[in-house]
PDB file of N, CA and C in Angstrom:
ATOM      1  N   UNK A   1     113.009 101.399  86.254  1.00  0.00           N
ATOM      2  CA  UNK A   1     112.630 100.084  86.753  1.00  0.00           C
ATOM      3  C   UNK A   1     112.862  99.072  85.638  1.00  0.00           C
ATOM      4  N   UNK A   2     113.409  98.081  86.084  1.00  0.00           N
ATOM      5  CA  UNK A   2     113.625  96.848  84.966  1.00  0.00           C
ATOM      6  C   UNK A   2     112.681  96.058  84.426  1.00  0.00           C
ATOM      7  N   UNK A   3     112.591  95.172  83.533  1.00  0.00           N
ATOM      8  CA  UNK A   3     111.451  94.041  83.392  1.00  0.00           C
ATOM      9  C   UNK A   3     111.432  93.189  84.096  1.00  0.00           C
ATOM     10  N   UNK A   4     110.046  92.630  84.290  1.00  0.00           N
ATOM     11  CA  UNK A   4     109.545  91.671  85.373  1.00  0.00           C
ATOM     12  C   UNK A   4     108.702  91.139  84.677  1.00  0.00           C
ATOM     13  N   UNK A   5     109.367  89.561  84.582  1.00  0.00           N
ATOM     14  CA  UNK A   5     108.480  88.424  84.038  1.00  0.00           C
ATOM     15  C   UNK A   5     107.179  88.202  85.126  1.00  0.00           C
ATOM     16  N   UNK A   6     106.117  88.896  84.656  1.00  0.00           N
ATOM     17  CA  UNK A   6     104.993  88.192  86.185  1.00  0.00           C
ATOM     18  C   UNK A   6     104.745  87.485  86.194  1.00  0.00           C
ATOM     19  N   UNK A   7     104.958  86.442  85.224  1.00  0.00           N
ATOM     20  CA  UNK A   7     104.399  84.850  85.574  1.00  0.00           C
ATOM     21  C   UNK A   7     105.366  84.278  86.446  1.00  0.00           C
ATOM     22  N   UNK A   8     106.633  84.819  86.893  1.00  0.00           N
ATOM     23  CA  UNK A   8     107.350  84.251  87.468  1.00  0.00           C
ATOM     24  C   UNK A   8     107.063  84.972  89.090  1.00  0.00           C
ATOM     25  N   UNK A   9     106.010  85.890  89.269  1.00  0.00           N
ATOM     26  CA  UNK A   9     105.977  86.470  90.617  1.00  0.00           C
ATOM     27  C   UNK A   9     104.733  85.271  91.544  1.00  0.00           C
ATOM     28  N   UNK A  10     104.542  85.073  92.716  1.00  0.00           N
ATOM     29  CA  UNK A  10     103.834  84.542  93.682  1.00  0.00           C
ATOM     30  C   UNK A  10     101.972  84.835  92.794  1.00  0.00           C
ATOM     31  N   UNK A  11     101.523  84.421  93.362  1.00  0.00           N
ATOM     32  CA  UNK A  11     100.011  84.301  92.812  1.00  0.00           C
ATOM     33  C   UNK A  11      99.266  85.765  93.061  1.00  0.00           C
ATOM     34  N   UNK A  12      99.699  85.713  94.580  1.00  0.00           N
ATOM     35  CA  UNK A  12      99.078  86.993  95.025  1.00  0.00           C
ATOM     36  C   UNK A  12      99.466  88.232  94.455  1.00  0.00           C
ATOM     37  N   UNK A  13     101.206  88.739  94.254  1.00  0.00           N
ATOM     38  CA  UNK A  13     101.762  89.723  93.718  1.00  0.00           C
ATOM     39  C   UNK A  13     101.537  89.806  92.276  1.00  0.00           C
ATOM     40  N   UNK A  14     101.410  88.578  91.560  1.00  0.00           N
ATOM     41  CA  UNK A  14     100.830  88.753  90.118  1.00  0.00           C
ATOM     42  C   UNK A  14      99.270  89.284  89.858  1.00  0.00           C
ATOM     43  N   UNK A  15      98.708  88.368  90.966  1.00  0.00           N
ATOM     44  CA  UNK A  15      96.905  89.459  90.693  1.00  0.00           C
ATOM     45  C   UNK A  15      97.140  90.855  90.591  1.00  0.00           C
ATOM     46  N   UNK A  16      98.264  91.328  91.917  1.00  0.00           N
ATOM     47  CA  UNK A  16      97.953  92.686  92.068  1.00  0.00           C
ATOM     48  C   UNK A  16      98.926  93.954  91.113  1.00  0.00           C
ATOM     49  N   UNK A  17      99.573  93.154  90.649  1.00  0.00           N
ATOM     50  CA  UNK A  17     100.386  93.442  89.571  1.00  0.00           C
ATOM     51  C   UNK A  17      99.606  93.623  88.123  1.00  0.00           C
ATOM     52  N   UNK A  18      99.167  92.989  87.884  1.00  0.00           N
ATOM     53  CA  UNK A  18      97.943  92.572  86.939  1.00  0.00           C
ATOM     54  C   UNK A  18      96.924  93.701  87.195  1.00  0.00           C
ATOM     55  N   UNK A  19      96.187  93.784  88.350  1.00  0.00           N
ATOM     56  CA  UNK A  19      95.074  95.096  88.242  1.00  0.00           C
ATOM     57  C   UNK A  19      95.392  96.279  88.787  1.00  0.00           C
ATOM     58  N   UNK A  20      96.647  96.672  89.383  1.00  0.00           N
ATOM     59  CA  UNK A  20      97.408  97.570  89.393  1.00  0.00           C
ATOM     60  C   UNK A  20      98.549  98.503  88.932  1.00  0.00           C
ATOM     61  N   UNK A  21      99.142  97.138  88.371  1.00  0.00           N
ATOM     62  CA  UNK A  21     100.979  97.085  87.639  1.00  0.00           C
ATOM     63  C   UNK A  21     101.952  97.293  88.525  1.00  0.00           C
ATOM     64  N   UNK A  22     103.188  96.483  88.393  1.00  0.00           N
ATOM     65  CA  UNK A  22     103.879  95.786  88.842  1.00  0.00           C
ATOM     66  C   UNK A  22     105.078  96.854  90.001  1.00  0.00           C
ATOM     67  N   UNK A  23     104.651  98.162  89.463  1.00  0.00           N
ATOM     68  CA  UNK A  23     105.097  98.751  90.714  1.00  0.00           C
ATOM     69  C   UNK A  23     104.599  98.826  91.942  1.00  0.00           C
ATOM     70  N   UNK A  24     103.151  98.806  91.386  1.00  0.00           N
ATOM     71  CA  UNK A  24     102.206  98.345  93.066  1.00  0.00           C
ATOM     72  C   UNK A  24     102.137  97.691  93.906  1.00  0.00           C
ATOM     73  N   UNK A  25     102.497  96.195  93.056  1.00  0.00           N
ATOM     74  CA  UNK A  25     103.153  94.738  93.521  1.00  0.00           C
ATOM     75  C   UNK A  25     104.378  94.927  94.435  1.00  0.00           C
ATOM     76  N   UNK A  26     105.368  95.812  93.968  1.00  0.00           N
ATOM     77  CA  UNK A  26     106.460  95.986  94.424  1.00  0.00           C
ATOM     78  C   UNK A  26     106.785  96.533  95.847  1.00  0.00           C
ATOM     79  N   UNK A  27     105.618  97.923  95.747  1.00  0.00           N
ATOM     80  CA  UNK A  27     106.097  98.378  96.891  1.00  0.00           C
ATOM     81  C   UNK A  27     104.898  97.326  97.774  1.00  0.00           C
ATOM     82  N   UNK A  28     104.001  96.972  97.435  1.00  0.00           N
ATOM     83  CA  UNK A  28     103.374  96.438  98.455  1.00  0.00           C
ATOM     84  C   UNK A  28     104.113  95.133  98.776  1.00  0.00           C
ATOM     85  N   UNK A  29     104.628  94.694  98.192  1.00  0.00           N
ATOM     86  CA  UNK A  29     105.598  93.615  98.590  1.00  0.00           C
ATOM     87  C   UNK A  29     106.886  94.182  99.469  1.00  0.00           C
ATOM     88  N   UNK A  30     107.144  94.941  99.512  1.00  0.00           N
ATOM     89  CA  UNK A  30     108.341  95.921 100.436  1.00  0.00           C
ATOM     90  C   UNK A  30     107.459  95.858 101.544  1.00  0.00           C
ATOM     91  N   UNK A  31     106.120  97.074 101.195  1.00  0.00           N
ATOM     92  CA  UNK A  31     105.780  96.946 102.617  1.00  0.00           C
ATOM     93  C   UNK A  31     105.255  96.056 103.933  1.00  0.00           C
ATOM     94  N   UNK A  32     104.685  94.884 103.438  1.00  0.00           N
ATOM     95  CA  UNK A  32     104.341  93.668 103.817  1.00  0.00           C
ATOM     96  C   UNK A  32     104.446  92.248 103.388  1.00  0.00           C
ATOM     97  N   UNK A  33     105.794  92.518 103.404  1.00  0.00           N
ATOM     98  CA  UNK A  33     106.092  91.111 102.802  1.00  0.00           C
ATOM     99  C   UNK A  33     106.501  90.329 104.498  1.00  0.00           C
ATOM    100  N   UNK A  34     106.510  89.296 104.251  1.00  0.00           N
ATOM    101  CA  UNK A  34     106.200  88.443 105.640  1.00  0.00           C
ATOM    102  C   UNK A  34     105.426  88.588 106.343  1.00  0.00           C
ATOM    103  N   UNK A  35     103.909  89.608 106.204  1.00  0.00           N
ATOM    104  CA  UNK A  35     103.342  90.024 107.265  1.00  0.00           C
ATOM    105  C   UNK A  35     102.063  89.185 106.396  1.00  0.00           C
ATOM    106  N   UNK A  36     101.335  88.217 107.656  1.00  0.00           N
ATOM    107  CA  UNK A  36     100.222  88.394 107.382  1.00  0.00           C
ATOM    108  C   UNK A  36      98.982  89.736 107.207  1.00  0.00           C
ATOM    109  N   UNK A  37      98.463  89.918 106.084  1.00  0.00           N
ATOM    110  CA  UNK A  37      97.779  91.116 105.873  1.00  0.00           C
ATOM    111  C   UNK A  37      96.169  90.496 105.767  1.00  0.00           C
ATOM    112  N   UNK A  38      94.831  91.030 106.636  1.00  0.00           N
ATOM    113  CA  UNK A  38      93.620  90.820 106.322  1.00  0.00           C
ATOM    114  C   UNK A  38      92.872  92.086 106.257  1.00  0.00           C
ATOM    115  N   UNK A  39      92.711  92.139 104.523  1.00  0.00           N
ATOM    116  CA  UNK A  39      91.580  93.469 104.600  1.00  0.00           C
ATOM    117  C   UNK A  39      90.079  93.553 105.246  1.00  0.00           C
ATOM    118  N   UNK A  40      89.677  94.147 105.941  1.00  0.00           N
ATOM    119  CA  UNK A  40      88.458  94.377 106.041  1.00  0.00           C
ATOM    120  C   UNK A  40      87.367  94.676 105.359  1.00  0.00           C
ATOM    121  N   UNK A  41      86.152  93.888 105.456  1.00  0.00           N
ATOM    122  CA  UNK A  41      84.897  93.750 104.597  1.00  0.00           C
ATOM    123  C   UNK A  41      84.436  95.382 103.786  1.00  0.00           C
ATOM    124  N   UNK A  42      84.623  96.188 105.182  1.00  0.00           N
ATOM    125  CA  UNK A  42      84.149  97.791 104.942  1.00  0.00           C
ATOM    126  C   UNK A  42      85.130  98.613 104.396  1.00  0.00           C
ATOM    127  N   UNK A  43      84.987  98.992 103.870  1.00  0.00           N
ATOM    128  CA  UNK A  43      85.916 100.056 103.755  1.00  0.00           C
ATOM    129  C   UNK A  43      86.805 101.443 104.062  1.00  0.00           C
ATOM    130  N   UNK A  44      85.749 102.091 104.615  1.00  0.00           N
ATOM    131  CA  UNK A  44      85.494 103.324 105.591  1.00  0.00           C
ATOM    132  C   UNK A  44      85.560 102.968 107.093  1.00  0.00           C
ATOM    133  N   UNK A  45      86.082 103.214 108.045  1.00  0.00           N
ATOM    134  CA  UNK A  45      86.393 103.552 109.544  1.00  0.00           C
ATOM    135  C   UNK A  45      84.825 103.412 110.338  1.00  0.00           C
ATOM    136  N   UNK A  46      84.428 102.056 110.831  1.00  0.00           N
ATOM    137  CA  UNK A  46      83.033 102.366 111.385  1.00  0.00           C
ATOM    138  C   UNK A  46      83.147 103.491 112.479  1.00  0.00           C
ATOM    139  N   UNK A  47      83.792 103.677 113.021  1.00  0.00           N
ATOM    140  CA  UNK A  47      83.813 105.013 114.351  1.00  0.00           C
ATOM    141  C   UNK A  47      83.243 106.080 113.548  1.00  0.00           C
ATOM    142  N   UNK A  48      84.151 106.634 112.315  1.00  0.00           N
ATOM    143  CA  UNK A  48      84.130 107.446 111.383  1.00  0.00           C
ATOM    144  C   UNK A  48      82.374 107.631 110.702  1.00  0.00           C
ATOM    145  N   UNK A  49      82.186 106.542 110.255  1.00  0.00           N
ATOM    146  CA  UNK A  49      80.746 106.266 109.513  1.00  0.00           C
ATOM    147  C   UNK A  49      80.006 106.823 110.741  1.00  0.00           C
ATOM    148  N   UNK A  50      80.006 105.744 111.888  1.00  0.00           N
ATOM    149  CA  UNK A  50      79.284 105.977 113.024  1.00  0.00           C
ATOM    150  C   UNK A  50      78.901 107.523 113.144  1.00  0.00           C
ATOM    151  N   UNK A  51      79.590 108.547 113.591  1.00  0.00           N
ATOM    152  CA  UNK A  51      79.949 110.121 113.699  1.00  0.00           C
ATOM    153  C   UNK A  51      79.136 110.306 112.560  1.00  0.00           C
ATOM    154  N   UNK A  52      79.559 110.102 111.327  1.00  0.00           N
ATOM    155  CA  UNK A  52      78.731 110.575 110.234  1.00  0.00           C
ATOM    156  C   UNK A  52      77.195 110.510 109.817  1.00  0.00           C
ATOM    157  N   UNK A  53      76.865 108.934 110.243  1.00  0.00           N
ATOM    158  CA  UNK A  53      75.261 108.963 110.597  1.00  0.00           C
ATOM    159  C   UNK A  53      74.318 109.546 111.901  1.00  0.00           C
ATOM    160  N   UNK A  54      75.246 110.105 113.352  1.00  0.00           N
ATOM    161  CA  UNK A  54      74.644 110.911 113.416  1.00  0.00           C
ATOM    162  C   UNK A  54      74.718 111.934 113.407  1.00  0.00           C
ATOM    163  N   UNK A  55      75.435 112.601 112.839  1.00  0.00           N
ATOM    164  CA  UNK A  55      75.626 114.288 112.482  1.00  0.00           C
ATOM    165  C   UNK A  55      74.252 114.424 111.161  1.00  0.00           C
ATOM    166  N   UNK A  56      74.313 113.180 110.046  1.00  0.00           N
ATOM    167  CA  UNK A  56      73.307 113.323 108.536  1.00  0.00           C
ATOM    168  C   UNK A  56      72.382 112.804 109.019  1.00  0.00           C
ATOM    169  N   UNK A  57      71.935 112.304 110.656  1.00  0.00           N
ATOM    170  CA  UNK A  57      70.378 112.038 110.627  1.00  0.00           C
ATOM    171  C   UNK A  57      69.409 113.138 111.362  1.00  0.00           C
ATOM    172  N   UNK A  58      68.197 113.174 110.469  1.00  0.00           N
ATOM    173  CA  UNK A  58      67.464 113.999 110.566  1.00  0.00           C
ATOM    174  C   UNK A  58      65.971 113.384 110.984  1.00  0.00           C
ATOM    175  N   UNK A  59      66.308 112.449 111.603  1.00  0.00           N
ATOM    176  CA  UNK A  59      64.985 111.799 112.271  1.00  0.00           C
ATOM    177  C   UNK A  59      63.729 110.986 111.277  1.00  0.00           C
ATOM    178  N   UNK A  60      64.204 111.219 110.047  1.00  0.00           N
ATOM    179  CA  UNK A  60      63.320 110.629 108.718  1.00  0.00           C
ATOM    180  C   UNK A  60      64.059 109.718 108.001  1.00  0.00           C
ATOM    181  N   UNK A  61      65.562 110.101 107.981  1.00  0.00           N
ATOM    182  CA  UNK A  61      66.452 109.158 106.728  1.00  0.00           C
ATOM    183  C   UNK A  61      67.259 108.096 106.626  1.00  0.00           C
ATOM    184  N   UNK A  62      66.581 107.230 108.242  1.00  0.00           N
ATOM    185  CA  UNK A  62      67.278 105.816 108.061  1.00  0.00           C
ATOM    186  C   UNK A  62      67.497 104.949 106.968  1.00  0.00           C
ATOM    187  N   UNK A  63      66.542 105.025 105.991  1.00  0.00           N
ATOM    188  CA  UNK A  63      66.319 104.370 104.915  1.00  0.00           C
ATOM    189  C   UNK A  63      67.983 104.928 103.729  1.00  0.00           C
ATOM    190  N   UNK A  64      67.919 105.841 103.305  1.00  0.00           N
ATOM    191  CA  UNK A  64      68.846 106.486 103.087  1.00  0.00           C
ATOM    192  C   UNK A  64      70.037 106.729 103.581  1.00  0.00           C
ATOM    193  N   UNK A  65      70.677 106.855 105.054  1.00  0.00           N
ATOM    194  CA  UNK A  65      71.434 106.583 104.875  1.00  0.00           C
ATOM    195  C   UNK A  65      71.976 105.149 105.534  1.00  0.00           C
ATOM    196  N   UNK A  66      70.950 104.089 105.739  1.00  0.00           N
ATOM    197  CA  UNK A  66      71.278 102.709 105.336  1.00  0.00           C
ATOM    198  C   UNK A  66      72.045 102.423 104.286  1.00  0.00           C
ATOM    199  N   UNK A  67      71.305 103.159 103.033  1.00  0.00           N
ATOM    200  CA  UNK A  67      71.764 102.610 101.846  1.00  0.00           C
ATOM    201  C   UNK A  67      72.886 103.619 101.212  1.00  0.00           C
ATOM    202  N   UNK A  68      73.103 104.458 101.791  1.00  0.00           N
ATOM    203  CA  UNK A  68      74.051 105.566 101.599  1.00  0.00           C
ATOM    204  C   UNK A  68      75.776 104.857 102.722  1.00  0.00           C
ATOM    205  N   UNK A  69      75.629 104.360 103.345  1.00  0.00           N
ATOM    206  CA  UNK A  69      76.838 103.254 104.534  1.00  0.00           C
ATOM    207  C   UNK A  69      76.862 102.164 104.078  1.00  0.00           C
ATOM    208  N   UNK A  70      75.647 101.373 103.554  1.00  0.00           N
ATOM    209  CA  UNK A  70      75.827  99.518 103.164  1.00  0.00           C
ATOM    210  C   UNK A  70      75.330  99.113 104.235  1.00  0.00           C
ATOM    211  N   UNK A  71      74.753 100.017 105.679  1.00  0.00           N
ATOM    212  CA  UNK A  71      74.115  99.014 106.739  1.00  0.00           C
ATOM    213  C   UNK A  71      72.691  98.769 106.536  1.00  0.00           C
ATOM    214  N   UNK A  72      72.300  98.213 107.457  1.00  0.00           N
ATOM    215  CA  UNK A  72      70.677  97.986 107.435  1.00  0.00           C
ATOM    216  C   UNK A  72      69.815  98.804 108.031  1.00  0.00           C
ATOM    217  N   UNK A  73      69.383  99.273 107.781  1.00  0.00           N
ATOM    218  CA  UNK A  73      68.124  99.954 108.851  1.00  0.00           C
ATOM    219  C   UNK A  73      68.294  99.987 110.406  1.00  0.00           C
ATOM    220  N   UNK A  74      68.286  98.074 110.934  1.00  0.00           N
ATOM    221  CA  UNK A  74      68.137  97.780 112.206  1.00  0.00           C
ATOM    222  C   UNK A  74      69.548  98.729 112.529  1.00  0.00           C
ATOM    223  N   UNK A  75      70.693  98.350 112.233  1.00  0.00           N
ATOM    224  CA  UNK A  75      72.308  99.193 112.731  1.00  0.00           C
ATOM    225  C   UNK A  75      72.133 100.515 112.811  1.00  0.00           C
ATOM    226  N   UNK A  76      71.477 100.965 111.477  1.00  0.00           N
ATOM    227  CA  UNK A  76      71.699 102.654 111.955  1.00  0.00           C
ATOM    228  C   UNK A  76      70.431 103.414 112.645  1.00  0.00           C
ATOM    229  N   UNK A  77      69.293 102.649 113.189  1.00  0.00           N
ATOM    230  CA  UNK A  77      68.768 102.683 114.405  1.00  0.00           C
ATOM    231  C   UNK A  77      69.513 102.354 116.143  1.00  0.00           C
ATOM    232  N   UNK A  78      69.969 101.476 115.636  1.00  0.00           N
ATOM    233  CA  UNK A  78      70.680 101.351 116.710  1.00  0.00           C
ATOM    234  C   UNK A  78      71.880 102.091 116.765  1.00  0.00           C
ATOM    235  N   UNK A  79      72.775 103.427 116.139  1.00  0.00           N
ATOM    236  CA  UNK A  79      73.513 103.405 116.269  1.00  0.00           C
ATOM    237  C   UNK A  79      73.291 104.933 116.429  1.00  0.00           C
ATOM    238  N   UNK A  80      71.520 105.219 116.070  1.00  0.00           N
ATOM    239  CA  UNK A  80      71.200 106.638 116.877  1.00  0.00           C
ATOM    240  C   UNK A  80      71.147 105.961 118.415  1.00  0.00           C
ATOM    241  N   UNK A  81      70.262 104.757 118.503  1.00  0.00           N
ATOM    242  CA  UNK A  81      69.738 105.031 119.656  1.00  0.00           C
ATOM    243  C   UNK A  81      70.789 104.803 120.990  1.00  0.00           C
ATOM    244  N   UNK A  82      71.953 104.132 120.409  1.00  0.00           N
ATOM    245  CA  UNK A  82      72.844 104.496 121.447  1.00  0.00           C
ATOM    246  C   UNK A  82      74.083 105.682 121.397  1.00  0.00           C
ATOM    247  N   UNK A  83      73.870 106.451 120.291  1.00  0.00           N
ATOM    248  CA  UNK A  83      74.288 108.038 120.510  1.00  0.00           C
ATOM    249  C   UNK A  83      73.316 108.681 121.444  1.00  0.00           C
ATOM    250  N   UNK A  84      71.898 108.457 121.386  1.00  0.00           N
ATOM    251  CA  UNK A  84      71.132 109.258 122.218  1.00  0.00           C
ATOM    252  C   UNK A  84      71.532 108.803 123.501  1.00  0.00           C
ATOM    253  N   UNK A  85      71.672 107.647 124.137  1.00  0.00           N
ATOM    254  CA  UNK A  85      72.008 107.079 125.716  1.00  0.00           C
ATOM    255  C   UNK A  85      72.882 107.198 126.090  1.00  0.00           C
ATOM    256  N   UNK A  86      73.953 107.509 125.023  1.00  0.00           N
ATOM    257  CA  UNK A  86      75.567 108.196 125.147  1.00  0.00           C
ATOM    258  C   UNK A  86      75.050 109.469 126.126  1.00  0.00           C
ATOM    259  N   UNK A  87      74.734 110.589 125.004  1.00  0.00           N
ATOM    260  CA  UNK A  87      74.349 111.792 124.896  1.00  0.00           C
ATOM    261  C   UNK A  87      73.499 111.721 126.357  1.00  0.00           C
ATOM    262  N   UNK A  88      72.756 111.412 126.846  1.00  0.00           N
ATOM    263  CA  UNK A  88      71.877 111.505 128.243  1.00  0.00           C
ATOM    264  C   UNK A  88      72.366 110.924 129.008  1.00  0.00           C
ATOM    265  N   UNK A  89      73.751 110.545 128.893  1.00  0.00           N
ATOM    266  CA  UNK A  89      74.676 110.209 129.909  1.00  0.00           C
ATOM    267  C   UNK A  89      75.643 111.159 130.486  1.00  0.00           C
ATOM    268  N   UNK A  90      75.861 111.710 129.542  1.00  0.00           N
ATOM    269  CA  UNK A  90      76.850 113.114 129.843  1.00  0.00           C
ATOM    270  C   UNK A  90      76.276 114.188 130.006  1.00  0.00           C
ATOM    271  N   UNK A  91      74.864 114.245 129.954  1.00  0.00           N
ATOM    272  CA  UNK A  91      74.162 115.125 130.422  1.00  0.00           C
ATOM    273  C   UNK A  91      73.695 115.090 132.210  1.00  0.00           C
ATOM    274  N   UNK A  92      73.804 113.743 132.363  1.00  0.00           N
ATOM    275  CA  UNK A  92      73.447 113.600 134.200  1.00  0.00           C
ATOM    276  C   UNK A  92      75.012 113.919 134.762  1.00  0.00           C
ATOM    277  N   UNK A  93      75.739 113.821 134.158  1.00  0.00           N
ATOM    278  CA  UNK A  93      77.301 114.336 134.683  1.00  0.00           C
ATOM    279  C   UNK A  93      77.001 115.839 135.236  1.00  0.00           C
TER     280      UNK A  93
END
């Protein structure tokens, strides 16, 4: 790979050049260049998370894994209590 003046790259490809290096810049500039790109706040797949809080709840550890996901309490109450109305739905089937 050749040298690359980064002060001479776009603002955005120089940040990421900068906390990545400039091959990162590169291909991510290959892969989305003209494309508007918006990352998402979360990181992890809520469907994914979702599945995961209720398979790890044990009827005591909202608190935990609130703070184990980044949600609040109220969400991962609510996100048993509509696995349970799921779940007693496919049970009257």
């Amino acid at each position: 790979m050749g040298e690359y003046d980064v002060n001479l790259f776009n603002k955005v490809y120089r940040e990421i050049s900068e906390e990545l290096g400039v091959e990162a810049a590169l291909t991510i500039h290959h892969m989305f260049k003209g494309t508007q790109v918006c990352f998402p706040v979360r990181f992890l797949d809520s469907q994914c998370v979702k599945g995961m809080i209720i398979k790890e709840y044990n009827g005591k550890n909202v608190a935990a894994l609130a703070k184990k996901y980044d949600y609040s309490e109220k969400t991962i109450r609510r996100i048993i209590k509509d696995s349970i109305k799921e779940n007693k739905g496919r049970m009257k089937k």
